[in-house]
PDB file of C-alpha atoms in Angstrom:
ATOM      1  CA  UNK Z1108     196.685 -68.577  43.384  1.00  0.00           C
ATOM      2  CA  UNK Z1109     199.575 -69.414  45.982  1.00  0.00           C
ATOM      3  CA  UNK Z1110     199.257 -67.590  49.376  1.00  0.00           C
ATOM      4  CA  UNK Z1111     201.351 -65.792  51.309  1.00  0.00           C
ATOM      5  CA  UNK Z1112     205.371 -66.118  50.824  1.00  0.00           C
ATOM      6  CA  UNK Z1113     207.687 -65.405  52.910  1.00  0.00           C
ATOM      7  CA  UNK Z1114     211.580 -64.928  52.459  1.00  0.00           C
ATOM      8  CA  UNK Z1115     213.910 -66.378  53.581  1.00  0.00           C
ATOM      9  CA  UNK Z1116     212.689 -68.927  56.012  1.00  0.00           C
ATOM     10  CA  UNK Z1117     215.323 -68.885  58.582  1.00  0.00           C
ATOM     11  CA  UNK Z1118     217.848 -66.185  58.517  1.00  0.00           C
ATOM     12  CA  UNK Z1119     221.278 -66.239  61.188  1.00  0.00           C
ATOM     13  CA  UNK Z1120     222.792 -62.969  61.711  1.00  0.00           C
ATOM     14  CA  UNK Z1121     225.684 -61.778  63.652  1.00  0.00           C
ATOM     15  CA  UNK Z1122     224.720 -58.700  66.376  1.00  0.00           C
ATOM     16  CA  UNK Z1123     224.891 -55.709  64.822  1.00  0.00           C
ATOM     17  CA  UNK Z1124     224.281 -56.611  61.259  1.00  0.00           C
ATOM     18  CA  UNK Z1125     220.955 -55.423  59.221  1.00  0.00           C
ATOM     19  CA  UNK Z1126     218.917 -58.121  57.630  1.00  0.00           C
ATOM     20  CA  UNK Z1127     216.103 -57.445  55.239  1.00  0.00           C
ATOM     21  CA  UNK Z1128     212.676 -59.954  55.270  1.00  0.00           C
ATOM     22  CA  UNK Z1129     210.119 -60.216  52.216  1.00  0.00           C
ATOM     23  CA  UNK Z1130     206.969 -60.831  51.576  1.00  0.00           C
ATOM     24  CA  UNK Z1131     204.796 -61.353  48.740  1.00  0.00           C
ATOM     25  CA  UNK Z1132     201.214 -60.998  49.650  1.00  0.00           C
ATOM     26  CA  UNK Z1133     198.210 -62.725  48.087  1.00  0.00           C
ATOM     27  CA  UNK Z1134     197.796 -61.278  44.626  1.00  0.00           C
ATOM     28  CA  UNK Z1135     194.644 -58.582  45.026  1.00  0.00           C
ATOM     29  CA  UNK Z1136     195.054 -58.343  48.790  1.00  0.00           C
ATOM     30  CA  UNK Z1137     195.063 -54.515  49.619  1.00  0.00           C
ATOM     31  CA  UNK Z1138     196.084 -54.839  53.137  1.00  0.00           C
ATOM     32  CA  UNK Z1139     199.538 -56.547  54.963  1.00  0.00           C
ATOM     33  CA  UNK Z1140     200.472 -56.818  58.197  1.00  0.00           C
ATOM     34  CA  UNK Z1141     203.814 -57.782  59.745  1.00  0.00           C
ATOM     35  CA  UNK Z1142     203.541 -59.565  63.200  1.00  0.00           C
ATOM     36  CA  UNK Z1143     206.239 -60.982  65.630  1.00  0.00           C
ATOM     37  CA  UNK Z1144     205.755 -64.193  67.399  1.00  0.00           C
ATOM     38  CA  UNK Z1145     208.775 -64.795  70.113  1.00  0.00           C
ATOM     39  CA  UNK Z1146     209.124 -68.188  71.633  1.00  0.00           C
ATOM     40  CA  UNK Z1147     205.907 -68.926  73.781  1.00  0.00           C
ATOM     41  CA  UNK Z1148     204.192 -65.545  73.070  1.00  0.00           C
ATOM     42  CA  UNK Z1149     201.398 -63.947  71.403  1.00  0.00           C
ATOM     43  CA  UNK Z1150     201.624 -62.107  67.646  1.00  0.00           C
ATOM     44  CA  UNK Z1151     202.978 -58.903  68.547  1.00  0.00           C
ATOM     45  CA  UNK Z1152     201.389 -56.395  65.843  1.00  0.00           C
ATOM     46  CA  UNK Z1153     204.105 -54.628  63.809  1.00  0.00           C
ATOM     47  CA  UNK Z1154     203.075 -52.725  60.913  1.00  0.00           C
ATOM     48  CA  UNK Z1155     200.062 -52.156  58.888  1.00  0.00           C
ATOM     49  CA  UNK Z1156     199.766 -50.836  55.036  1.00  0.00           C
ATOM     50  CA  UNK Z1157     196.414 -50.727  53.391  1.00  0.00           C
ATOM     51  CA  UNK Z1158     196.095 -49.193  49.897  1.00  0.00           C
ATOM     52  CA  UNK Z1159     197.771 -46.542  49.360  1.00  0.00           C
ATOM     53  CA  UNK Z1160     197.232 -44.927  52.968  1.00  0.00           C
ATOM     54  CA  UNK Z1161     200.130 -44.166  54.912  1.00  0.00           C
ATOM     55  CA  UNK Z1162     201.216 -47.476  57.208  1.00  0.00           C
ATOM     56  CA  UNK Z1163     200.237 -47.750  60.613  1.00  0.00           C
ATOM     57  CA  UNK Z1164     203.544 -48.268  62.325  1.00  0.00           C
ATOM     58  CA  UNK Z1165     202.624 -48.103  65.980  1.00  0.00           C
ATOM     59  CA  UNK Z1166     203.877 -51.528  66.716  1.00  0.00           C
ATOM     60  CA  UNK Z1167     207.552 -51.155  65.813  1.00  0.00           C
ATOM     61  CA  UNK Z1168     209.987 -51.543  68.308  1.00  0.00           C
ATOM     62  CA  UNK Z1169     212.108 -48.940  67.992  1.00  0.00           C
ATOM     63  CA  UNK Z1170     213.304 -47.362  65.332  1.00  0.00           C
ATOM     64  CA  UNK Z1171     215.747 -49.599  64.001  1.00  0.00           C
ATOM     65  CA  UNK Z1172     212.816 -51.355  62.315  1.00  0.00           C
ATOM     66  CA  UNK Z1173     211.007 -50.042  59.380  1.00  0.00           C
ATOM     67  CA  UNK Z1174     209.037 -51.509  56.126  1.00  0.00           C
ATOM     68  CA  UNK Z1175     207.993 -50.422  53.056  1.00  0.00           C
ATOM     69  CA  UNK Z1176     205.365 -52.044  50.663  1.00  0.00           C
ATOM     70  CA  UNK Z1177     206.217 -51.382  46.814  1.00  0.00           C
ATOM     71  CA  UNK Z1178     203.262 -50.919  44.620  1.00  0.00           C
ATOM     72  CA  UNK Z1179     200.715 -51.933  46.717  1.00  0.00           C
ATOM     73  CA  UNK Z1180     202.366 -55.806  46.653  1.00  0.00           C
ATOM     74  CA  UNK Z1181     205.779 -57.156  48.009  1.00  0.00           C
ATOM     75  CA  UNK Z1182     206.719 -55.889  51.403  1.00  0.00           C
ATOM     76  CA  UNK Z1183     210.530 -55.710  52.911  1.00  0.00           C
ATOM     77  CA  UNK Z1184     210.649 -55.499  56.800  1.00  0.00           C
ATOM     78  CA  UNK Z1185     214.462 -53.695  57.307  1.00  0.00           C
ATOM     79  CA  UNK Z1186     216.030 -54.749  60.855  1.00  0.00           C
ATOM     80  CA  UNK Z1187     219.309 -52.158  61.159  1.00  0.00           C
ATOM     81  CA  UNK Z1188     222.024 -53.236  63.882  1.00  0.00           C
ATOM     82  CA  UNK Z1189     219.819 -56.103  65.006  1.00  0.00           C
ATOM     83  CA  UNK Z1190     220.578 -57.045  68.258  1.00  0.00           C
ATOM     84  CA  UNK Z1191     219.857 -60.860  70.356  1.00  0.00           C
ATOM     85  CA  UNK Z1192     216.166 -59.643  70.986  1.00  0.00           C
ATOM     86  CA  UNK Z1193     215.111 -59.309  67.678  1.00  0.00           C
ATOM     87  CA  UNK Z1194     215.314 -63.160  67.713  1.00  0.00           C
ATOM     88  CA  UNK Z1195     211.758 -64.406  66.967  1.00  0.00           C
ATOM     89  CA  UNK Z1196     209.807 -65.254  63.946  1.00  0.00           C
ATOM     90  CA  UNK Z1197     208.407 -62.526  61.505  1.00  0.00           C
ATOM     91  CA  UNK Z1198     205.338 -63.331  60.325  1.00  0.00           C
ATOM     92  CA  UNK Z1199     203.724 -61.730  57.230  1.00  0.00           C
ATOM     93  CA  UNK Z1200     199.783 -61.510  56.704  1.00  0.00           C
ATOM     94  CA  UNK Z1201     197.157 -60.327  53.667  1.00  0.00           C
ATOM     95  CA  UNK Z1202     193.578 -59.652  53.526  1.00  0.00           C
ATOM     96  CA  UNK Z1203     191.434 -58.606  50.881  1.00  0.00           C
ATOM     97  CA  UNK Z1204     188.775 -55.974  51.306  1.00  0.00           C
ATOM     98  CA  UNK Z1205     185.740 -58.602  51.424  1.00  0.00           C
ATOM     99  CA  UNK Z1206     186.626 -60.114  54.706  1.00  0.00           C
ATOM    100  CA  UNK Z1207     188.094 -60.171  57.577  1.00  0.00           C
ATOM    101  CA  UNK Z1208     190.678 -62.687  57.546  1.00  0.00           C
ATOM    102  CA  UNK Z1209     193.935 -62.485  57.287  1.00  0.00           C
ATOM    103  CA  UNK Z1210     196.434 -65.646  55.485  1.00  0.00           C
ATOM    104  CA  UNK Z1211     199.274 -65.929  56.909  1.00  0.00           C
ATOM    105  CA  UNK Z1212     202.933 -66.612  55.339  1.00  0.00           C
ATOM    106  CA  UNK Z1213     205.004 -69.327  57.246  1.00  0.00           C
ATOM    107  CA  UNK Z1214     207.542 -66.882  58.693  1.00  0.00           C
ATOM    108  CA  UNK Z1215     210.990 -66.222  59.035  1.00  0.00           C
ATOM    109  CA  UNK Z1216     212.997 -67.275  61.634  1.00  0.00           C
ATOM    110  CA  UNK Z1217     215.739 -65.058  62.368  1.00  0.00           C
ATOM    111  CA  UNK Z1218     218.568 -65.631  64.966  1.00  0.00           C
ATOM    112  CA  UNK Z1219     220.553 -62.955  65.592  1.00  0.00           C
ATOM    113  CA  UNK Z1220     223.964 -64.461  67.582  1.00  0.00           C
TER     114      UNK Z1220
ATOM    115  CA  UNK H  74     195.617 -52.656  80.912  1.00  0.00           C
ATOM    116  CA  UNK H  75     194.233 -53.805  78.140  1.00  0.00           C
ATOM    117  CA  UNK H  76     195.149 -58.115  78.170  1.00  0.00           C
ATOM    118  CA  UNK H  77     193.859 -61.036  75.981  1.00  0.00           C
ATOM    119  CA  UNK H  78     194.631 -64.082  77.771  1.00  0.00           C
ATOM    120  CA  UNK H  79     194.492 -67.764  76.923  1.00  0.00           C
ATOM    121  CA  UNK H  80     195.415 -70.793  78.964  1.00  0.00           C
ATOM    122  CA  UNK H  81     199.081 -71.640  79.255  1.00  0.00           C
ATOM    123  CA  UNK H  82     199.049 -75.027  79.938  1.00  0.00           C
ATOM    124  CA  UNK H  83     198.744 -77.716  77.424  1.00  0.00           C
ATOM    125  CA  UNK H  84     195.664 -79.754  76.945  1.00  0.00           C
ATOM    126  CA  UNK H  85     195.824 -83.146  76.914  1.00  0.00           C
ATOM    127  CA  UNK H  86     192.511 -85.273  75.918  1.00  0.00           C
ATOM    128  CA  UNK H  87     191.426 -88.501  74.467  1.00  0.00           C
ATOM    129  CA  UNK H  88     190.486 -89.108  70.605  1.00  0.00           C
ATOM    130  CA  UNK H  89     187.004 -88.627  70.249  1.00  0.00           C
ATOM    131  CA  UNK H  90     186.433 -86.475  73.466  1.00  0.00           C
ATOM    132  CA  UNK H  91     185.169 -82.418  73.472  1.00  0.00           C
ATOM    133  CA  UNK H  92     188.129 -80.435  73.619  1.00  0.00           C
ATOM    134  CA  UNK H  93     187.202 -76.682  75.372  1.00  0.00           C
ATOM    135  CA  UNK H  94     189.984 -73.797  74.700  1.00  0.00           C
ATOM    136  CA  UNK H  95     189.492 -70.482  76.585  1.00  0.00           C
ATOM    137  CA  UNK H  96     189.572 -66.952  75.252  1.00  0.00           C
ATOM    138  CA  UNK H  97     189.545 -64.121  78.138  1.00  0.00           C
ATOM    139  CA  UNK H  98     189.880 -60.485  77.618  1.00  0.00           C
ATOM    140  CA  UNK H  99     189.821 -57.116  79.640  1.00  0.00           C
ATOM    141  CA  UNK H 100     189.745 -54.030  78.688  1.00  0.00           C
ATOM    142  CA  UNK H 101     188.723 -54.247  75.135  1.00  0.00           C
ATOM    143  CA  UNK H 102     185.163 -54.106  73.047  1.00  0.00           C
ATOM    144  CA  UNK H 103     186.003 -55.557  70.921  1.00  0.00           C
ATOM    145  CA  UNK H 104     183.774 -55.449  66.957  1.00  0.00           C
ATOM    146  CA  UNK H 105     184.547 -59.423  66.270  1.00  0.00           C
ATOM    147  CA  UNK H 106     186.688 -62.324  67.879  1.00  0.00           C
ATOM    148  CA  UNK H 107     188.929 -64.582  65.355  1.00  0.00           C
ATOM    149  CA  UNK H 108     190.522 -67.994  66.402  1.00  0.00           C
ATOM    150  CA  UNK H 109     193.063 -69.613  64.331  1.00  0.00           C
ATOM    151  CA  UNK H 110     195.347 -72.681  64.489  1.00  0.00           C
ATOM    152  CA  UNK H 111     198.956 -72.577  64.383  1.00  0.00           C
ATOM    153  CA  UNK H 112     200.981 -76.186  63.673  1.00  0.00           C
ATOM    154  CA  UNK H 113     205.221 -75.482  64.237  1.00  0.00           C
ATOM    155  CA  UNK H 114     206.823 -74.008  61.736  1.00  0.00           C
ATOM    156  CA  UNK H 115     203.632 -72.497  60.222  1.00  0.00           C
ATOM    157  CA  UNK H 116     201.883 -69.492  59.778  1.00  0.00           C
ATOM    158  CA  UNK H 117     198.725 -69.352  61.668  1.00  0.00           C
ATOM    159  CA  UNK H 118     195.466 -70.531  59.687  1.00  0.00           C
ATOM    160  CA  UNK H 119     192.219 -68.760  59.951  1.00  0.00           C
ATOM    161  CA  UNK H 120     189.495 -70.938  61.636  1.00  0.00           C
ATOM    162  CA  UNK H 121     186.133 -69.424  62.989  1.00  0.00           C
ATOM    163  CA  UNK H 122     185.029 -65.606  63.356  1.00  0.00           C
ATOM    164  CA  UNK H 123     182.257 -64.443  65.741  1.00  0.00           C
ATOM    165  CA  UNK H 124     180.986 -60.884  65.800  1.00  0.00           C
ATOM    166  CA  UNK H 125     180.332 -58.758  69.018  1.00  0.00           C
ATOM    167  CA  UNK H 126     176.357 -59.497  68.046  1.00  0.00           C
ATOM    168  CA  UNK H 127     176.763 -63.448  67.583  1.00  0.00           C
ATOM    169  CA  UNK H 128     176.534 -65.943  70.491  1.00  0.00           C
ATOM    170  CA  UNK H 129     177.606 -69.043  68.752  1.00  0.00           C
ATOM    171  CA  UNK H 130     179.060 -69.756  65.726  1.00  0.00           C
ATOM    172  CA  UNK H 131     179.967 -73.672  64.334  1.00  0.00           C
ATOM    173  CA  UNK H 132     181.725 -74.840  61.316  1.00  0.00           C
ATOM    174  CA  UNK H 133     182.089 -78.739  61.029  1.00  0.00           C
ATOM    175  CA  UNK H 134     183.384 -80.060  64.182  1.00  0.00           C
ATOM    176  CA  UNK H 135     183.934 -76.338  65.276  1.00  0.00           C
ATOM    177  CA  UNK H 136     181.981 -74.187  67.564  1.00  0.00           C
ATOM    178  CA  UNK H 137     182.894 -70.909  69.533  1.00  0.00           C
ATOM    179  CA  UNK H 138     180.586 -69.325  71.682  1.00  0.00           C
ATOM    180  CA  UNK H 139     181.278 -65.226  72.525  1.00  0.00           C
ATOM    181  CA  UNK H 140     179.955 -63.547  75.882  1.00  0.00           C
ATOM    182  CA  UNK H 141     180.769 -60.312  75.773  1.00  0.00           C
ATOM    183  CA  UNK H 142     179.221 -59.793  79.058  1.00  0.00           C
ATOM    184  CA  UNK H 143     181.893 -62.491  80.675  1.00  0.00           C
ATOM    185  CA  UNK H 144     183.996 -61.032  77.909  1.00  0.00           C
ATOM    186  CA  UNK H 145     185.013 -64.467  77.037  1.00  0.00           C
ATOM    187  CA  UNK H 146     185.165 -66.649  73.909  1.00  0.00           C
ATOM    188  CA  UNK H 147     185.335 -70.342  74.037  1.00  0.00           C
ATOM    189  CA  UNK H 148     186.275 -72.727  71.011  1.00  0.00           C
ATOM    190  CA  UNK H 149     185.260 -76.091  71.502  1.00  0.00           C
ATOM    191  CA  UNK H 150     186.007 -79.575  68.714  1.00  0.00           C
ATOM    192  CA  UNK H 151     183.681 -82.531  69.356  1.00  0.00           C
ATOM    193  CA  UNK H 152     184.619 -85.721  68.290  1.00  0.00           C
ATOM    194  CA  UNK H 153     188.945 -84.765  68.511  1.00  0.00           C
ATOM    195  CA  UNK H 154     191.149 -86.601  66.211  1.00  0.00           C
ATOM    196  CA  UNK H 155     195.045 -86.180  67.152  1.00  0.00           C
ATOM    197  CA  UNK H 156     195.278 -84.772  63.609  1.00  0.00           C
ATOM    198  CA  UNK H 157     193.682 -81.805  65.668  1.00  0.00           C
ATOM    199  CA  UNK H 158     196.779 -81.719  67.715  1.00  0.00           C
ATOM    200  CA  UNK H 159     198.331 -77.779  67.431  1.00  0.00           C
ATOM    201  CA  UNK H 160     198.077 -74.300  69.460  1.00  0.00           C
ATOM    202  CA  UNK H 161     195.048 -72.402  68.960  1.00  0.00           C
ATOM    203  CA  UNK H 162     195.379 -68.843  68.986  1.00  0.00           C
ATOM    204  CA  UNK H 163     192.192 -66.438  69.644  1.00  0.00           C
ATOM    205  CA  UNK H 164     192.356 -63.220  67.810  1.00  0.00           C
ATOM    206  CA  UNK H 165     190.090 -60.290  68.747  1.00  0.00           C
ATOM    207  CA  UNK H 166     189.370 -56.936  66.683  1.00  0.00           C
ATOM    208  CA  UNK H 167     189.339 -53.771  68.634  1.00  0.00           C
ATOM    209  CA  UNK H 168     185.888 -51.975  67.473  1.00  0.00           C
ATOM    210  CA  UNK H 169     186.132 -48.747  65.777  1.00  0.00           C
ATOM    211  CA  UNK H 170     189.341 -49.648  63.222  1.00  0.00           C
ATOM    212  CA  UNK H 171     190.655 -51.665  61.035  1.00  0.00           C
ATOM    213  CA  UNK H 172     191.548 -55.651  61.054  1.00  0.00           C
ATOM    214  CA  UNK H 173     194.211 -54.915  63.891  1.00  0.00           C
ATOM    215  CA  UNK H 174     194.151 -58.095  65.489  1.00  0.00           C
ATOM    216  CA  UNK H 175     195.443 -58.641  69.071  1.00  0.00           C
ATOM    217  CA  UNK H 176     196.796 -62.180  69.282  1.00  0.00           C
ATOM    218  CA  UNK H 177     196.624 -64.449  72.892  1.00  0.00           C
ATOM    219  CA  UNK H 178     199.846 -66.627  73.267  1.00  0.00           C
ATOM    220  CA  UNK H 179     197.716 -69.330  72.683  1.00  0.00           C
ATOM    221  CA  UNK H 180     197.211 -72.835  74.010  1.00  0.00           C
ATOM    222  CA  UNK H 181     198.551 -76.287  73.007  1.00  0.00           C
ATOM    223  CA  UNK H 182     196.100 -78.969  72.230  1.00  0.00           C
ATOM    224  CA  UNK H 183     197.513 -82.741  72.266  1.00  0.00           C
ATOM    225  CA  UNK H 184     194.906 -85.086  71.137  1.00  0.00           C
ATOM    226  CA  UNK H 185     196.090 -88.882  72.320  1.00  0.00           C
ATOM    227  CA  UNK H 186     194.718 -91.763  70.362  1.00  0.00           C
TER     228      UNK H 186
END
């Protein structure tokens, strides 16, 4: 089936705004991850859902960011009064249960002026 | 503190020549190492996985090597094409959880005809 999808794929936001980013896993993954990538860095680990256990949400900023995973699929990343260093790209992952790789969505870029 | 660190620079070789990435950690034991490749604008793809028990692992052109001794992991591709041209990113596993992958910033390959 398709992989990972990510939406939208670039997102500009004025300072102080909230902006919402999706993503629709692999069908039959259990587990997604959210990731950050800023401009010449590393993933930075965001949030983790697996099943139906409660997320692991030791990466997140602060706590202007949160997500939520509906039903066990699509996931919405909520960024409230963003400010210019949430610019970066959000990257969404999946993995199954019967290895351990994780596929990758192609991000979203947001810009926050 | 805990840091997984890959080479900054870009690496620049000839078509058909070995190209050798570097993985180094400290401070981590980590259950299995991941490398992936990340072209712009993309998510990053899933390449080669080496557990903390393996010493080599090859797939194709690919081979990665894991000293956990050295705690190092090096990726190597024989016989480069520029079509390899991208930034590798190693990936390693933290024993005793889940897929929580800590991400190097990765380094930039540029394979010149």
């Amino acid at each position: 089936g398709a992989g990972v999808s990510q939406s939208p794929s670039n997102k500009v936001t004025e300072k102080g705004k909230d902006v919402e980013l999706r993503c629709d896993p692999i069908s039959g993954h259990t587990a997604l991850y959210w990731y950050r990538q800023s401009l010449g860095q590393g993933l930075e680990f965001l949030i983790y859902f697996q099943g139906n256990s409660a997320p692991d949400k030791s990466g997140l900023p602060s706590d202007r960011f949160s997500a939520e995973r509906t039903g066990g699929s699509v996931s919405t990343l909520t960024i409230q009064r963003t400010q210019q260093e949430d610019s970066a790209v959000y990257l969404c992952a999946s993995s199954s249960d019967l290895e351990d790789i994780q596929y990758f969505g192609a991000g979203t870029r947001l810009s926050v002026l | 503190s805990q840091k997984i660190e890959q080479n900054s620079e870009a690496l620049n070789i000839q078509e058909g020549k070995t190209a050798t990435l570097t993985c180094n950690y400290t401070n981590y034991s980590p259950a299995y190492l991941q490398w992936y490749r990340q072209d712009p604008g993309r998510g990053p793809v899933f390449l080669l996985l080496i557990r903390e028990n393996e010493k080599e692992k090859r797939k194709e052109r690919l081979k990665v090597t894991f000293d956990t001794t050295l705690k190092q992991s090096l990726f190597h591709i024989t016989a480069s094409q520029p079509a390899d041209s991208a930034t590798y990113l190693c990936a390693l596993a933290p024993s005793g959880g889940y897929n929580k992958l800590i991400f190097g910033a990765g380094t930039r390959l540029a394979v010149h005809p």
